[in-house]
C-alpha positions as YAML, in Angstrom:
chain: A
units: angstrom
residues:
- id: 1
  name: UNK
  ca: [-2.92, 10.59, 2.82]
- id: 2
  name: UNK
  ca: [-0.51, 12.43, -0.07]
- id: 3
  name: UNK
  ca: [2.21, 10.04, -1.05]
- id: 4
  name: UNK
  ca: [1.93, 5.97, -2.63]
- id: 5
  name: UNK
  ca: [4.26, 4.53, -4.31]
- id: 6
  name: UNK
  ca: [3.89, 2.12, -6.59]
- id: 7
  name: UNK
  ca: [6.38, -0.98, -7.59]
- id: 8
  name: UNK
  ca: [6.19, -3.76, -9.59]
- id: 9
  name: UNK
  ca: [7.93, -4.79, -13.48]
- id: 10
  name: UNK
  ca: [5.36, -2.57, -15.57]
- id: 11
  name: UNK
  ca: [4.17, 0.93, -15.40]
- id: 12
  name: UNK
  ca: [0.54, 0.25, -17.00]
- id: 13
  name: UNK
  ca: [-0.74, -2.52, -14.39]
- id: 14
  name: UNK
  ca: [-1.44, 0.79, -12.18]
- id: 15
  name: UNK
  ca: [-2.33, 3.09, -14.60]
- id: 16
  name: UNK
  ca: [-5.79, 3.16, -12.62]
- id: 17
  name: UNK
  ca: [-5.04, 3.23, -9.26]
- id: 18
  name: UNK
  ca: [-2.94, 6.34, -10.71]
- id: 19
  name: UNK
  ca: [-5.73, 7.96, -12.63]
- id: 20
  name: UNK
  ca: [-7.71, 7.77, -9.57]
- id: 21
  name: UNK
  ca: [-5.69, 8.93, -7.21]
- id: 22
  name: UNK
  ca: [-5.21, 12.34, -9.22]
- id: 23
  name: UNK
  ca: [-8.32, 12.43, -8.96]
- id: 24
  name: UNK
  ca: [-8.13, 12.88, -5.84]
- id: 25
  name: UNK
  ca: [-5.19, 14.53, -5.65]
- id: 26
  name: UNK
  ca: [-3.33, 12.15, -4.32]
- id: 27
  name: UNK
  ca: [0.40, 12.16, -6.12]
- id: 28
  name: UNK
  ca: [1.77, 8.44, -7.17]
- id: 29
  name: UNK
  ca: [5.72, 7.94, -8.05]
- id: 30
  name: UNK
  ca: [6.15, 4.64, -9.53]
- id: 31
  name: UNK
  ca: [9.94, 2.28, -9.21]
- id: 32
  name: UNK
  ca: [10.63, -1.52, -11.04]
- id: 33
  name: UNK
  ca: [12.67, -2.65, -7.74]
- id: 34
  name: UNK
  ca: [12.37, -3.66, -4.47]
- id: 35
  name: UNK
  ca: [15.62, -1.81, -3.98]
- id: 36
  name: UNK
  ca: [14.75, 1.95, -5.82]
- id: 37
  name: UNK
  ca: [11.26, 1.52, -3.67]
- id: 38
  name: UNK
  ca: [14.05, 0.88, -0.24]
- id: 39
  name: UNK
  ca: [15.30, 3.45, -1.60]
- id: 40
  name: UNK
  ca: [13.44, 6.16, -1.84]
- id: 41
  name: UNK
  ca: [11.02, 5.26, 0.73]
- id: 42
  name: UNK
  ca: [14.28, 5.97, 3.12]
- id: 43
  name: UNK
  ca: [14.28, 9.77, 0.83]
- id: 44
  name: UNK
  ca: [11.15, 9.92, 0.74]
- id: 45
  name: UNK
  ca: [8.05, 10.84, 2.89]
- id: 46
  name: UNK
  ca: [6.10, 7.93, 0.94]
- id: 47
  name: UNK
  ca: [2.59, 7.37, 3.13]
- id: 48
  name: UNK
  ca: [1.36, 3.61, 1.40]
- id: 49
  name: UNK
  ca: [3.88, 1.59, -0.97]
- id: 50
  name: UNK
  ca: [1.45, -1.17, -3.35]
- id: 51
  name: UNK
  ca: [4.09, -3.79, -4.40]
- id: 52
  name: UNK
  ca: [2.97, -6.31, -7.08]
- id: 53
  name: UNK
  ca: [4.55, -9.26, -6.30]
- id: 54
  name: UNK
  ca: [6.32, -10.30, -9.29]
- id: 55
  name: UNK
  ca: [8.78, -7.29, -7.64]
- id: 56
  name: UNK
  ca: [12.32, -8.64, -9.85]
- id: 57
  name: UNK
  ca: [14.68, -7.62, -6.97]
- id: 58
  name: UNK
  ca: [13.06, -9.06, -4.05]
- id: 59
  name: UNK
  ca: [9.20, -11.02, -2.69]
- id: 60
  name: UNK
  ca: [6.51, -9.25, -1.95]
- id: 61
  name: UNK
  ca: [7.25, -10.89, 1.55]
- id: 62
  name: UNK
  ca: [10.76, -9.84, 1.88]
- id: 63
  name: UNK
  ca: [9.88, -7.01, 0.38]
- id: 64
  name: UNK
  ca: [7.12, -5.53, 3.10]
- id: 65
  name: UNK
  ca: [9.50, -6.93, 5.85]
- id: 66
  name: UNK
  ca: [11.97, -4.51, 4.98]
- id: 67
  name: UNK
  ca: [10.33, -1.40, 4.62]
- id: 68
  name: UNK
  ca: [8.22, -2.45, 8.38]
- id: 69
  name: UNK
  ca: [11.54, -2.40, 9.03]
- id: 70
  name: UNK
  ca: [12.55, 1.32, 7.79]
- id: 71
  name: UNK
  ca: [9.05, 2.35, 9.28]
- id: 72
  name: UNK
  ca: [7.23, 0.40, 11.22]
- id: 73
  name: UNK
  ca: [4.15, 2.50, 10.68]
- id: 74
  name: UNK
  ca: [4.59, 1.81, 6.91]
- id: 75
  name: UNK
  ca: [1.47, 0.91, 5.03]
- id: 76
  name: UNK
  ca: [1.39, -1.39, 2.82]
- id: 77
  name: UNK
  ca: [-0.66, -3.29, -0.35]
- id: 78
  name: UNK
  ca: [0.26, -6.20, -2.48]
- id: 79
  name: UNK
  ca: [-0.74, -7.20, -6.12]
- id: 80
  name: UNK
  ca: [-1.10, -10.95, -6.09]
- id: 81
  name: UNK
  ca: [-2.90, -13.48, -7.92]
- id: 82
  name: UNK
  ca: [-2.70, -15.82, -4.46]
- id: 83
  name: UNK
  ca: [-6.01, -16.31, -3.10]
- id: 84
  name: UNK
  ca: [-7.48, -14.79, 0.60]
- id: 85
  name: UNK
  ca: [-6.83, -18.07, 2.52]
- id: 86
  name: UNK
  ca: [-3.72, -18.14, 1.63]
- id: 87
  name: UNK
  ca: [-2.72, -15.05, 1.06]
- id: 88
  name: UNK
  ca: [-3.43, -14.46, 5.10]
- id: 89
  name: UNK
  ca: [-1.12, -16.82, 5.97]
- id: 90
  name: UNK
  ca: [1.37, -15.64, 4.09]
- id: 91
  name: UNK
  ca: [1.44, -11.84, 4.92]
- id: 92
  name: UNK
  ca: [0.44, -12.50, 8.11]
- id: 93
  name: UNK
  ca: [1.80, -10.54, 10.84]
- id: 94
  name: UNK
  ca: [2.89, -8.13, 8.05]
- id: 95
  name: UNK
  ca: [0.44, -5.45, 8.41]
- id: 96
  name: UNK
  ca: [-0.53, -5.86, 4.46]
- id: 97
  name: UNK
  ca: [-3.81, -4.04, 4.57]
- id: 98
  name: UNK
  ca: [-5.36, -5.87, 1.12]
- id: 99
  name: UNK
  ca: [-5.01, -7.87, -1.01]
- id: 100
  name: UNK
  ca: [-5.67, -5.54, -4.73]
- id: 101
  name: UNK
  ca: [-5.09, -8.38, -7.95]
- id: 102
  name: UNK
  ca: [-3.08, -8.48, -10.35]
- id: 103
  name: UNK
  ca: [-4.17, -5.91, -12.10]
- id: 104
  name: UNK
  ca: [-6.05, -3.52, -9.72]
- id: 105
  name: UNK
  ca: [-8.55, -0.72, -11.34]
- id: 106
  name: UNK
  ca: [-10.31, 2.35, -9.49]
- id: 107
  name: UNK
  ca: [-12.96, 0.11, -7.94]
- id: 108
  name: UNK
  ca: [-9.74, -1.10, -6.05]
- id: 109
  name: UNK
  ca: [-8.24, 2.14, -5.45]
- id: 110
  name: UNK
  ca: [-12.13, 3.84, -4.29]
- id: 111
  name: UNK
  ca: [-11.47, 0.59, -1.29]
- id: 112
  name: UNK
  ca: [-8.24, 1.15, 0.51]
- id: 113
  name: UNK
  ca: [-9.45, 5.25, -0.43]
- id: 114
  name: UNK
  ca: [-12.18, 4.14, 2.01]
- id: 115
  name: UNK
  ca: [-10.45, 2.00, 3.96]
- id: 116
  name: UNK
  ca: [-7.70, 4.27, 4.67]
- id: 117
  name: UNK
  ca: [-10.54, 7.23, 5.15]
- id: 118
  name: UNK
  ca: [-12.27, 4.80, 8.21]
- id: 119
  name: UNK
  ca: [-8.85, 3.75, 9.51]
- id: 120
  name: UNK
  ca: [-8.25, 8.40, 9.93]
- id: 121
  name: UNK
  ca: [-11.36, 8.10, 11.76]
- id: 122
  name: UNK
  ca: [-10.82, 6.07, 13.74]
- id: 123
  name: UNK
  ca: [-7.52, 6.88, 15.29]
- id: 124
  name: UNK
  ca: [-8.84, 10.75, 15.45]
- id: 125
  name: UNK
  ca: [-11.29, 9.73, 17.69]
- id: 126
  name: UNK
  ca: [-9.08, 7.77, 20.06]
- id: 127
  name: UNK
  ca: [-6.69, 10.80, 20.21]
- id: 128
  name: UNK
  ca: [-9.96, 12.95, 20.94]
- id: 129
  name: UNK
  ca: [-10.57, 10.20, 23.77]
- id: 130
  name: UNK
  ca: [-7.09, 10.18, 24.54]
- id: 131
  name: UNK
  ca: [-6.98, 14.72, 25.29]
- id: 132
  name: UNK
  ca: [-10.31, 14.69, 26.35]
- id: 133
  name: UNK
  ca: [-8.80, 12.56, 29.27]
- id: 134
  name: UNK
  ca: [-5.62, 14.64, 29.61]
- id: 135
  name: UNK
  ca: [-7.53, 17.88, 30.95]
...
């Protein structure tokens, strides 16, 4: 993971995430609107998008839908005050990795990085098994 896009009305909400990612050599970009986020994803290699639920020009759910239309493998996280049950109901089927609190901290950044590392290990194992069958 090299580049994460943060989308939300206030850049300051992401300061602890940004600090934690920076410690792990992960670059972050920030934008305040969904429109700008879509343009950035279309023009750059973005590995993950973290979206605040209060993006001014589009709902977070609609932004996730548009992002996965651009790139079906796009990983997304949403900052939301919804309960886990309501969040699951709202975002089911969109492949959102997880819900963060509205002001995420270093613990959430660590949780996300651990989750992505597990996904990467599983992916590597699958590739290795598929590769072994082709010999």
